[in-house]
Coordinates of N, CA and C in Angstrom, one line a residue:
V19 N -47.5 -18.5 11.4 CA -46.8 -18.1 10.2 C -46.9 -16.5 10.0
L20 N -48.1 -16.0 10.3 CA -48.4 -14.6 10.2 C -47.5 -13.8 11.2
L21 N -47.3 -14.4 12.4 CA -46.5 -13.8 13.4 C -45.0 -13.6 12.9
M22 N -44.4 -14.7 12.5 CA -43.0 -14.7 12.0 C -42.9 -13.8 10.8
T23 N -43.8 -13.9 9.9 CA -43.7 -13.2 8.6 C -43.7 -11.7 8.9
M24 N -44.6 -11.3 9.7 CA -44.7 -9.8 10.0 C -43.5 -9.4 10.8
L25 N -43.0 -10.2 11.7 CA -41.8 -9.8 12.5 C -40.6 -9.7 11.6
S26 N -40.5 -10.6 10.6 CA -39.3 -10.7 9.7 C -39.4 -9.6 8.7
V27 N -40.6 -9.2 8.2 CA -40.7 -8.2 7.2 C -40.7 -6.8 7.7
M28 N -41.5 -6.6 8.7 CA -41.7 -5.2 9.2 C -40.6 -4.8 10.2
G29 N -40.1 -5.7 11.0 CA -39.1 -5.3 12.0 C -37.9 -4.6 11.4
P30 N -37.2 -5.2 10.4 CA -36.1 -4.5 9.9 C -36.4 -3.1 9.3
I31 N -37.6 -3.0 8.7 CA -38.0 -1.7 8.2 C -38.1 -0.6 9.3
L32 N -38.7 -1.0 10.4 CA -38.9 -0.1 11.5 C -37.5 0.2 12.2
I33 N -36.7 -0.8 12.2 CA -35.4 -0.6 12.9 C -34.5 0.4 12.1
A34 N -34.7 0.4 10.7 CA -34.0 1.4 9.9 C -34.2 2.8 10.4
F35 N -35.3 3.1 11.0 CA -35.5 4.5 11.5 C -34.6 4.8 12.7
N36 N -34.0 3.8 13.3 CA -33.1 4.0 14.4 C -31.7 4.2 14.1
K37 N -31.3 4.1 12.8 CA -29.9 4.4 12.4 C -29.6 5.8 12.7
K38 N -28.4 6.1 13.1 CA -28.0 7.4 13.5 C -28.2 8.4 12.4
E39 N -27.9 8.1 11.2 CA -28.1 9.1 10.1 C -29.6 9.4 9.9
V40 N -30.5 8.4 10.0 CA -31.9 8.7 9.9 C -32.4 9.5 11.1
K41 N -32.0 9.1 12.3 CA -32.4 9.8 13.5 C -32.0 11.3 13.4
D42 N -30.7 11.5 12.9 CA -30.2 12.9 12.8 C -31.1 13.7 11.8
R43 N -31.4 13.1 10.7 CA -32.2 13.8 9.7 C -33.6 14.1 10.2
L44 N -34.2 13.1 10.9 CA -35.5 13.4 11.5 C -35.5 14.4 12.6
A45 N -34.4 14.4 13.3 CA -34.3 15.4 14.4 C -34.2 16.8 13.9
I46 N -33.6 17.1 12.7 CA -33.5 18.5 12.2 C -34.7 18.8 11.3
S47 N -35.5 17.8 11.0 CA -36.7 18.1 10.1 C -37.8 18.8 10.9
S48 N -38.7 19.3 10.2 CA -39.9 19.9 10.9 C -40.9 18.9 11.3
L49 N -40.6 17.6 11.1 CA -41.5 16.5 11.5 C -41.5 16.3 13.0
S50 N -42.6 16.5 13.7 CA -42.6 16.3 15.1 C -42.6 14.8 15.4
N51 N -42.2 14.5 16.7 CA -42.1 13.1 17.1 C -43.5 12.4 17.0
K52 N -44.5 13.2 17.4 CA -45.9 12.7 17.3 C -46.3 12.4 15.9
R53 N -45.9 13.2 15.0 CA -46.3 13.0 13.6 C -45.5 11.8 13.0
K54 N -44.2 11.8 13.4 CA -43.3 10.6 12.9 C -43.9 9.3 13.4
N55 N -44.3 9.2 14.7 CA -44.8 8.0 15.2 C -46.2 7.7 14.6
F56 N -47.0 8.7 14.3 CA -48.3 8.4 13.6 C -48.0 7.9 12.2
E57 N -47.1 8.4 11.5 CA -46.8 7.9 10.1 C -46.2 6.5 10.1
I58 N -45.4 6.3 11.1 CA -44.9 4.9 11.2 C -46.0 3.9 11.6
F59 N -46.9 4.4 12.5 CA -48.0 3.6 12.8 C -48.9 3.3 11.6
L60 N -49.2 4.3 10.8 CA -50.0 4.1 9.6 C -49.3 3.1 8.6
G61 N -48.0 3.3 8.5 CA -47.2 2.4 7.6 C -47.2 1.0 8.1
S62 N -47.1 0.8 9.4 CA -47.2 -0.5 10.0 C -48.6 -1.1 9.7
L63 N -49.6 -0.3 9.9 CA -51.0 -0.7 9.7 C -51.2 -1.2 8.2
V64 N -50.7 -0.4 7.3 CA -50.9 -0.7 5.9 C -50.1 -2.0 5.6
M65 N -48.9 -2.1 6.0 CA -48.1 -3.3 5.8 C -48.8 -4.6 6.4
S66 N -49.3 -4.4 7.6 CA -50.0 -5.5 8.3 C -51.2 -5.9 7.5
L67 N -52.0 -5.0 7.0 CA -53.2 -5.3 6.2 C -52.8 -6.0 4.9
L68 N -51.7 -5.5 4.3 CA -51.3 -6.2 3.0 C -50.8 -7.6 3.3
L69 N -50.1 -7.9 4.3 CA -49.6 -9.2 4.6 C -50.8 -10.1 5.0
W70 N -51.7 -9.5 5.8 CA -52.9 -10.3 6.2 C -53.7 -10.6 5.0
A71 N -53.9 -9.7 4.1 CA -54.7 -9.9 2.9 C -54.1 -11.0 2.0
F72 N -52.8 -11.0 1.9 CA -52.1 -12.0 1.2 C -52.4 -13.4 1.7
F73 N -52.4 -13.5 3.0 CA -52.7 -14.8 3.6 C -54.2 -15.2 3.5
I74 N -55.0 -14.2 3.6 CA -56.5 -14.5 3.4 C -56.8 -15.0 2.0
V75 N -56.2 -14.3 1.0 CA -56.4 -14.6 -0.4 C -55.8 -16.0 -0.6
L76 N -54.6 -16.3 -0.1 CA -54.0 -17.6 -0.2 C -55.0 -18.7 0.4
S77 N -55.5 -18.4 1.6 CA -56.5 -19.4 2.2 C -57.7 -19.6 1.3
F78 N -58.2 -18.5 0.8 CA -59.4 -18.6 -0.1 C -59.1 -19.4 -1.3
V79 N -57.9 -19.3 -1.9 CA -57.5 -20.1 -3.1 C -57.4 -21.5 -2.7
L80 N -56.7 -21.8 -1.6 CA -56.5 -23.2 -1.1 C -57.8 -23.9 -0.7
A81 N -58.8 -23.1 -0.2 CA -60.1 -23.6 0.1 C -61.0 -23.7 -1.0
K82 N -60.5 -23.3 -2.2 CA -61.3 -23.3 -3.4 C -62.6 -22.5 -3.3
G83 N -62.5 -21.3 -2.7 CA -63.6 -20.4 -2.5 C -64.6 -20.8 -1.5
Q84 N -64.4 -21.8 -0.7 CA -65.4 -22.3 0.2 C -65.2 -21.5 1.5
F85 N -65.7 -20.3 1.6 CA -65.7 -19.5 2.8 C -67.1 -19.3 3.3
G86 N -67.3 -19.8 4.5 CA -68.6 -19.6 5.2 C -68.4 -18.7 6.4
E87 N -69.4 -18.7 7.3 CA -69.4 -17.9 8.4 C -68.2 -18.2 9.4
K88 N -67.9 -19.4 9.5 CA -66.7 -19.8 10.4 C -65.4 -19.2 9.9
E89 N -65.3 -19.3 8.6 CA -64.0 -18.8 7.9 C -64.0 -17.3 8.0
L90 N -65.1 -16.6 7.9 CA -65.1 -15.2 8.0 C -64.8 -14.7 9.4
L91 N -65.3 -15.4 10.4 CA -65.0 -15.1 11.8 C -63.5 -15.4 12.1
A92 N -63.0 -16.5 11.5 CA -61.6 -16.8 11.7 C -60.7 -15.8 11.0
S93 N -61.1 -15.3 9.9 CA -60.4 -14.2 9.1 C -60.4 -13.0 10.0
L94 N -61.5 -12.6 10.6 CA -61.6 -11.5 11.5 C -60.6 -11.6 12.7
N95 N -60.6 -12.8 13.2 CA -59.7 -13.2 14.3 C -58.2 -13.0 13.9
S96 N -57.9 -13.4 12.7 CA -56.5 -13.3 12.2 C -56.2 -11.8 11.9
L97 N -57.2 -11.0 11.5 CA -56.9 -9.6 11.3 C -56.6 -8.9 12.6
I98 N -57.4 -9.2 13.6 CA -57.1 -8.7 15.0 C -55.7 -9.1 15.4
F99 N -55.4 -10.4 15.2 CA -54.0 -10.9 15.6 C -53.0 -10.1 14.8
A100 N -53.2 -9.8 13.6 CA -52.2 -9.0 12.8 C -52.0 -7.7 13.4
M101 N -53.1 -7.1 14.0 CA -52.9 -5.8 14.6 C -52.0 -5.9 15.9
I102 N -52.2 -7.1 16.6 CA -51.4 -7.3 17.8 C -49.9 -7.4 17.4
V103 N -49.7 -8.2 16.3 CA -48.3 -8.3 15.9 C -47.7 -7.0 15.4
A104 N -48.5 -6.2 14.7 CA -48.0 -4.9 14.3 C -47.6 -4.0 15.5
G105 N -48.4 -4.1 16.6 CA -48.0 -3.4 17.8 C -46.7 -4.0 18.4
M106 N -46.6 -5.3 18.4 CA -45.3 -5.9 18.9 C -44.1 -5.4 18.0
V107 N -44.3 -5.4 16.7 CA -43.2 -5.0 15.8 C -42.9 -3.5 16.1
S108 N -43.9 -2.7 16.3 CA -43.6 -1.3 16.6 C -42.8 -1.1 17.9
I109 N -43.0 -2.0 18.9 CA -42.2 -2.0 20.1 C -40.7 -2.4 19.7
F110 N -40.5 -3.5 19.0 CA -39.2 -3.9 18.6 C -38.5 -2.9 17.7
G111 N -39.3 -2.2 16.9 CA -38.7 -1.2 16.0 C -38.1 0.0 16.7
N112 N -38.4 0.2 17.9 CA -37.9 1.3 18.7 C -36.4 1.1 19.1
F113 N -36.0 -0.2 19.0 CA -34.6 -0.5 19.5 C -33.7 -0.6 18.3
N114 N -32.5 -0.3 18.5 CA -31.5 -0.3 17.4 C -30.8 -1.7 17.4
I115 N -31.6 -2.7 17.1 CA -31.1 -4.1 17.0 C -31.4 -4.6 15.6
S116 N -30.3 -5.1 14.9 CA -30.6 -5.6 13.6 C -29.8 -6.9 13.4
G117 N -30.0 -7.5 12.2 CA -29.3 -8.7 11.9 C -29.7 -9.9 12.7
A118 N -28.6 -10.7 13.1 CA -28.8 -11.9 13.8 C -29.4 -11.7 15.2
P119 N -29.0 -10.6 16.0 CA -29.7 -10.4 17.3 C -31.2 -10.2 17.2
F120 N -31.6 -9.4 16.1 CA -33.0 -9.2 15.9 C -33.7 -10.5 15.6
A121 N -33.2 -11.2 14.7 CA -33.8 -12.5 14.3 C -33.9 -13.4 15.5
M122 N -32.9 -13.5 16.3 CA -32.9 -14.3 17.5 C -34.0 -13.9 18.5
M123 N -34.0 -12.6 18.7 CA -35.0 -12.0 19.6 C -36.5 -12.3 19.2
T124 N -36.7 -12.1 17.9 CA -38.1 -12.3 17.3 C -38.4 -13.8 17.4
N125 N -37.4 -14.7 17.1 CA -37.7 -16.1 17.2 C -38.0 -16.6 18.6
V126 N -37.3 -16.1 19.5 CA -37.6 -16.4 20.9 C -39.0 -15.9 21.3
V127 N -39.3 -14.7 21.0 CA -40.6 -14.2 21.4 C -41.7 -14.9 20.7
A128 N -41.6 -15.2 19.4 CA -42.6 -15.9 18.6 C -42.8 -17.3 19.1
L129 N -41.7 -18.0 19.3 CA -41.8 -19.4 19.8 C -42.4 -19.5 21.2
T130 N -42.0 -18.6 22.0 CA -42.5 -18.6 23.4 C -44.0 -18.3 23.4
M131 N -44.4 -17.4 22.5 CA -45.9 -17.1 22.4 C -46.6 -18.3 21.9
C132 N -46.0 -18.9 20.9 CA -46.7 -20.1 20.3 C -46.8 -21.3 21.2
F133 N -45.7 -21.6 21.9 CA -45.8 -22.7 22.9 C -46.7 -22.4 24.0
L134 N -46.6 -21.2 24.7 CA -47.4 -20.9 25.8 C -48.8 -20.5 25.5
G135 N -49.0 -20.1 24.2 CA -50.4 -19.8 23.8 C -51.2 -20.9 23.3
G136 N -50.6 -22.1 23.2 CA -51.4 -23.3 22.8 C -51.4 -23.5 21.3
I137 N -50.5 -23.0 20.6 CA -50.5 -23.2 19.1 C -49.8 -24.5 18.8
F138 N -48.7 -24.8 19.5 CA -47.9 -26.0 19.2 C -48.4 -27.2 20.0
V139 N -48.8 -26.9 21.3 CA -49.3 -28.0 22.2 C -50.7 -27.5 22.6
P140 N -51.7 -28.4 22.4 CA -53.0 -28.0 22.9 C -53.1 -27.7 24.4
M141 N -53.8 -26.7 24.7 CA -53.9 -26.3 26.1 C -54.4 -27.3 27.1
Q142 N -55.2 -28.3 26.6 CA -55.6 -29.3 27.6 C -54.5 -30.1 28.2
F143 N -53.3 -30.1 27.5 CA -52.2 -30.8 28.0 C -51.4 -30.0 29.0
F144 N -51.7 -28.7 29.2 CA -51.0 -27.8 30.2 C -51.6 -28.1 31.6
G145 N -50.7 -27.9 32.6 CA -51.1 -27.9 33.9 C -51.9 -26.7 34.2
S146 N -52.6 -26.7 35.4 CA -53.4 -25.5 35.7 C -52.6 -24.2 35.8
T147 N -51.4 -24.3 36.4 CA -50.6 -23.1 36.5 C -50.2 -22.6 35.1
L148 N -49.8 -23.4 34.2 CA -49.4 -23.0 32.9 C -50.6 -22.5 32.1
Q149 N -51.8 -23.1 32.3 CA -53.0 -22.6 31.7 C -53.3 -21.1 32.1
M150 N -53.0 -20.8 33.4 CA -53.2 -19.5 33.9 C -52.2 -18.5 33.3
V151 N -50.9 -19.0 33.2 CA -49.9 -18.1 32.6 C -50.1 -17.9 31.2
S152 N -50.7 -18.9 30.5 CA -50.9 -18.7 29.0 C -51.9 -17.6 28.7
K153 N -52.7 -17.3 29.6 CA -53.7 -16.2 29.4 C -53.1 -14.8 29.3
L154 N -51.8 -14.7 29.7 CA -51.1 -13.5 29.6 C -50.5 -13.2 28.2
F155 N -50.7 -14.2 27.3 CA -50.2 -14.1 25.9 C -51.4 -13.9 24.9
P156 N -51.3 -13.0 23.9 CA -52.3 -12.9 23.0 C -52.6 -14.1 22.1
T157 N -51.6 -15.0 22.0 CA -51.8 -16.2 21.2 C -52.8 -17.1 21.8
H158 N -52.9 -17.1 23.2 CA -53.8 -17.9 23.9 C -55.3 -17.5 23.4
W159 N -55.5 -16.2 23.4 CA -56.9 -15.7 23.1 C -57.2 -15.9 21.6
F160 N -56.2 -15.9 20.8 CA -56.3 -16.1 19.4 C -56.8 -17.6 19.2
I161 N -56.1 -18.5 19.9 CA -56.5 -19.9 19.8 C -57.8 -20.2 20.4
V162 N -58.1 -19.6 21.6 CA -59.4 -19.8 22.2 C -60.5 -19.3 21.3
A163 N -60.3 -18.2 20.6 CA -61.3 -17.6 19.7 C -61.5 -18.6 18.6
N164 N -60.4 -19.1 18.0 CA -60.6 -20.1 16.9 C -61.3 -21.3 17.3
D165 N -61.0 -21.8 18.5 CA -61.7 -23.0 19.0 C -63.1 -22.7 19.2
R166 N -63.5 -21.6 19.7 CA -64.9 -21.2 19.9 C -65.6 -21.0 18.6
I167 N -64.9 -20.5 17.6 CA -65.5 -20.4 16.3 C -65.9 -21.7 15.7
Y168 N -64.9 -22.6 15.7 CA -65.1 -23.9 15.0 C -65.9 -24.9 15.9
N169 N -66.0 -24.6 17.2 CA -66.9 -25.4 18.0 C -68.3 -24.8 18.2
E170 N -68.5 -23.7 17.5 CA -69.8 -23.0 17.5 C -70.3 -22.7 18.9
E171 N -69.5 -22.0 19.7 CA -69.8 -21.8 21.1 C -70.6 -20.5 21.3
G172 N -70.9 -19.8 20.2 CA -71.7 -18.6 20.3 C -70.9 -17.3 20.1
L173 N -71.5 -16.3 19.5 CA -70.8 -15.1 19.2 C -70.4 -14.3 20.4
A174 N -71.1 -14.4 21.5 CA -70.7 -13.6 22.7 C -69.4 -14.1 23.2
K175 N -69.1 -15.4 23.3 CA -67.9 -15.9 23.7 C -66.7 -15.6 22.7
I176 N -67.1 -15.6 21.4 CA -66.1 -15.3 20.4 C -65.7 -13.9 20.5
F177 N -66.6 -13.0 20.6 CA -66.3 -11.6 20.6 C -65.7 -11.1 21.9
T178 N -65.8 -11.9 23.0 CA -65.1 -11.7 24.2 C -63.6 -11.8 24.0
C179 N -63.3 -12.9 23.3 CA -61.9 -13.2 22.9 C -61.3 -12.1 22.0
F180 N -62.2 -11.7 21.0 CA -61.8 -10.6 20.1 C -61.5 -9.3 20.9
G181 N -62.3 -9.0 21.9 CA -62.1 -7.8 22.7 C -60.8 -7.9 23.5
I182 N -60.5 -9.0 24.0 CA -59.3 -9.2 24.8 C -58.1 -9.0 23.8
E183 N -58.2 -9.6 22.7 CA -57.1 -9.4 21.7 C -56.9 -8.0 21.3
L184 N -58.0 -7.2 21.1 CA -57.9 -5.8 20.8 C -57.3 -5.0 21.9
L185 N -57.5 -5.4 23.1 CA -56.9 -4.8 24.2 C -55.3 -5.0 24.2
F186 N -54.9 -6.2 23.8 CA -53.5 -6.5 23.6 C -52.9 -5.6 22.6
A187 N -53.6 -5.4 21.4 CA -53.1 -4.6 20.3 C -53.0 -3.1 20.8
V188 N -54.0 -2.6 21.5 CA -53.9 -1.2 22.0 C -52.8 -1.1 23.0
A189 N -52.6 -2.1 23.9 CA -51.5 -2.0 24.9 C -50.2 -2.0 24.2
F190 N -50.0 -2.8 23.2 CA -48.7 -2.9 22.5 C -48.4 -1.6 21.8
F191 N -49.4 -1.0 21.2 CA -49.1 0.3 20.5 C -48.9 1.4 21.6
A192 N -49.5 1.4 22.7 CA -49.3 2.3 23.7 C -47.9 2.2 24.3
I193 N -47.5 0.9 24.5 CA -46.1 0.7 25.0 C -45.1 1.2 24.0
S194 N -45.4 1.0 22.7 CA -44.5 1.4 21.7 C -44.3 2.9 21.7
L195 N -45.4 3.7 21.9 CA -45.3 5.1 22.0 C -44.5 5.6 23.2
V196 N -44.7 4.9 24.4 CA -44.0 5.3 25.6 C -42.5 5.0 25.4
V197 N -42.2 3.8 24.8 CA -40.8 3.5 24.6 C -40.1 4.5 23.6
S198 N -40.9 4.8 22.6 CA -40.4 5.7 21.6 C -40.0 7.1 22.2
K199 N -41.0 7.6 23.1 CA -40.7 8.8 23.7 C -39.5 8.8 24.6
Q200 N -39.4 7.7 25.4 CA -38.3 7.6 26.3 C -37.0 7.5 25.6
I201 N -36.9 6.8 24.5 CA -35.7 6.7 23.7 C -35.4 8.0 23.1
K202 N -36.4 8.8 22.6 CA -36.1 10.1 22.0 C -35.6 11.0 23.0
E203 N -36.1 11.0 24.2 CA -35.6 11.9 25.3 C -34.2 11.5 25.6
K204 N -33.9 10.3 25.7 CA -32.5 9.8 26.0 C -31.6 10.3 24.8
F205 N -32.1 10.1 23.6 CA -31.2 10.5 22.4 C -30.9 11.9 22.4
Y206 N -31.8 12.8 22.8 CA -31.6 14.2 22.8 C -30.7 14.7 24.0
L207 N -30.7 13.9 25.0 CA -29.9 14.2 26.2 C -28.4 13.8 26.0
L208 N -28.1 13.0 25.0 CA -26.7 12.6 24.7 C -25.9 13.7 24.1

């Protein structure tokens, strides 16, 4: 739910920066590309935190205030996953895709990640090859971390998953910066 909500809410906002009029205004402003990217990153971060907080408050209300250590760790896991999704959205936001094509692309990406990450189908039903492939998706590590939290497998194993998830978030933001730079260079060459 968090994945699709963030893609649906944040994606169109970031894509608005790719409209020709907005690009032209930003190109003649004194705002450097580095500063623009940093401000977009901060905006994405704030929006991610707000959406995450909404879901955490909703969970707290539905659980009638029954939040223990497991729920706090699961909340931390979902916060890290929100950062991953923010990185993904920042990649998508670099492209001038809107409307139905954007919705289709985000649905395909989200559903693929959910199926191959073990959200819809438990990983024990996957063959060995598919289990190896699923490790390439951040949803896999999100699910593994939640399983380890609720099976009480120890903080070391849980924080290993958190670390891998954080690496995905950093990688997605780095990819977004590279894509943004490449698109800007192409835009100025036209």
